[in-house]
Amino acid sequence: IQHLNWTTRSESPYISTSFSFAWAIWEAIRRYHGNVKHDVEIAVIDARAVADRATTAVEQLMKAGHKEYVPAS
């Protein structure tokens, strides 16, 4: 949950991802100019290489028992 809070300045073992490279650039610039994050890194990830161990935020929240953050089905 702490990783999902964009105002958090603590380290996280998780990586946020997006299918949109343009959005990633826009978000990094927005955070930099908003003085929120000045250490944003962007990497292009081959999804086929990590498909067996990738997970979504919803999966992690459910696994941790935080059902209040999971959208209703």
XYZ file of C-alpha atoms in Angstrom:
73
model
C 0.000 0.000 0.000
C 2.858 2.355 0.797
C 4.293 1.802 -2.703
C 0.984 2.844 -4.278
C 0.997 6.192 -2.436
C 2.743 8.484 -4.955
C 3.612 10.983 -2.225
C 5.681 8.383 -0.362
C 9.395 9.024 -0.367
C 10.358 5.643 1.071
C 11.964 2.836 -0.899
C 9.885 -0.023 -2.237
C 10.797 -3.448 -3.619
C 8.037 -3.042 -6.220
C 8.148 -1.539 -9.701
C 5.206 0.404 -11.104
C 4.513 -0.386 -14.738
C 2.430 0.922 -17.603
C 1.738 -0.216 -21.140
C 2.166 3.413 -22.225
C 5.731 4.704 -22.565
C 4.363 8.201 -23.271
C 2.404 8.140 -19.992
C 5.508 7.007 -18.083
C 7.476 9.978 -19.437
C 4.608 12.373 -18.689
C 4.239 11.046 -15.129
C 7.987 11.253 -14.448
C 8.076 14.871 -15.622
C 4.967 15.715 -13.583
C 6.499 14.259 -10.430
C 9.828 15.951 -11.029
C 8.296 19.391 -11.570
C 5.906 18.900 -8.650
C 8.894 18.283 -6.356
C 7.491 14.891 -5.450
C 10.188 12.643 -6.881
C 13.537 13.586 -8.335
C 14.896 10.055 -8.640
C 12.399 8.494 -11.037
C 13.848 5.838 -13.304
C 12.188 4.504 -16.445
C 13.036 1.112 -17.889
C 11.606 -0.764 -20.840
C 10.699 -4.264 -19.667
C 10.231 -7.293 -21.910
C 7.020 -8.652 -20.372
C 7.696 -12.108 -21.804
C 10.842 -12.332 -19.686
C 9.028 -11.712 -16.386
C 5.565 -13.152 -17.098
C 6.101 -16.087 -14.726
C 6.803 -13.832 -11.712
C 4.949 -10.584 -12.458
C 1.973 -9.662 -10.304
C -0.583 -6.880 -10.165
C -1.255 -4.475 -7.317
C -4.713 -6.001 -6.877
C -3.191 -9.473 -6.517
C -0.727 -8.229 -3.886
C -3.415 -6.367 -1.936
C -5.690 -9.411 -1.910
C -2.785 -11.630 -0.838
C -2.055 -9.238 2.052
C -5.723 -9.232 3.114
C -6.423 -5.590 2.169
C -9.812 -6.197 0.596
C -10.853 -2.561 1.119
C -8.466 -1.527 -1.670
C -9.686 -4.137 -4.139
C -12.435 -3.079 -6.594
C -15.767 -4.805 -6.054
C -16.461 -7.623 -8.484
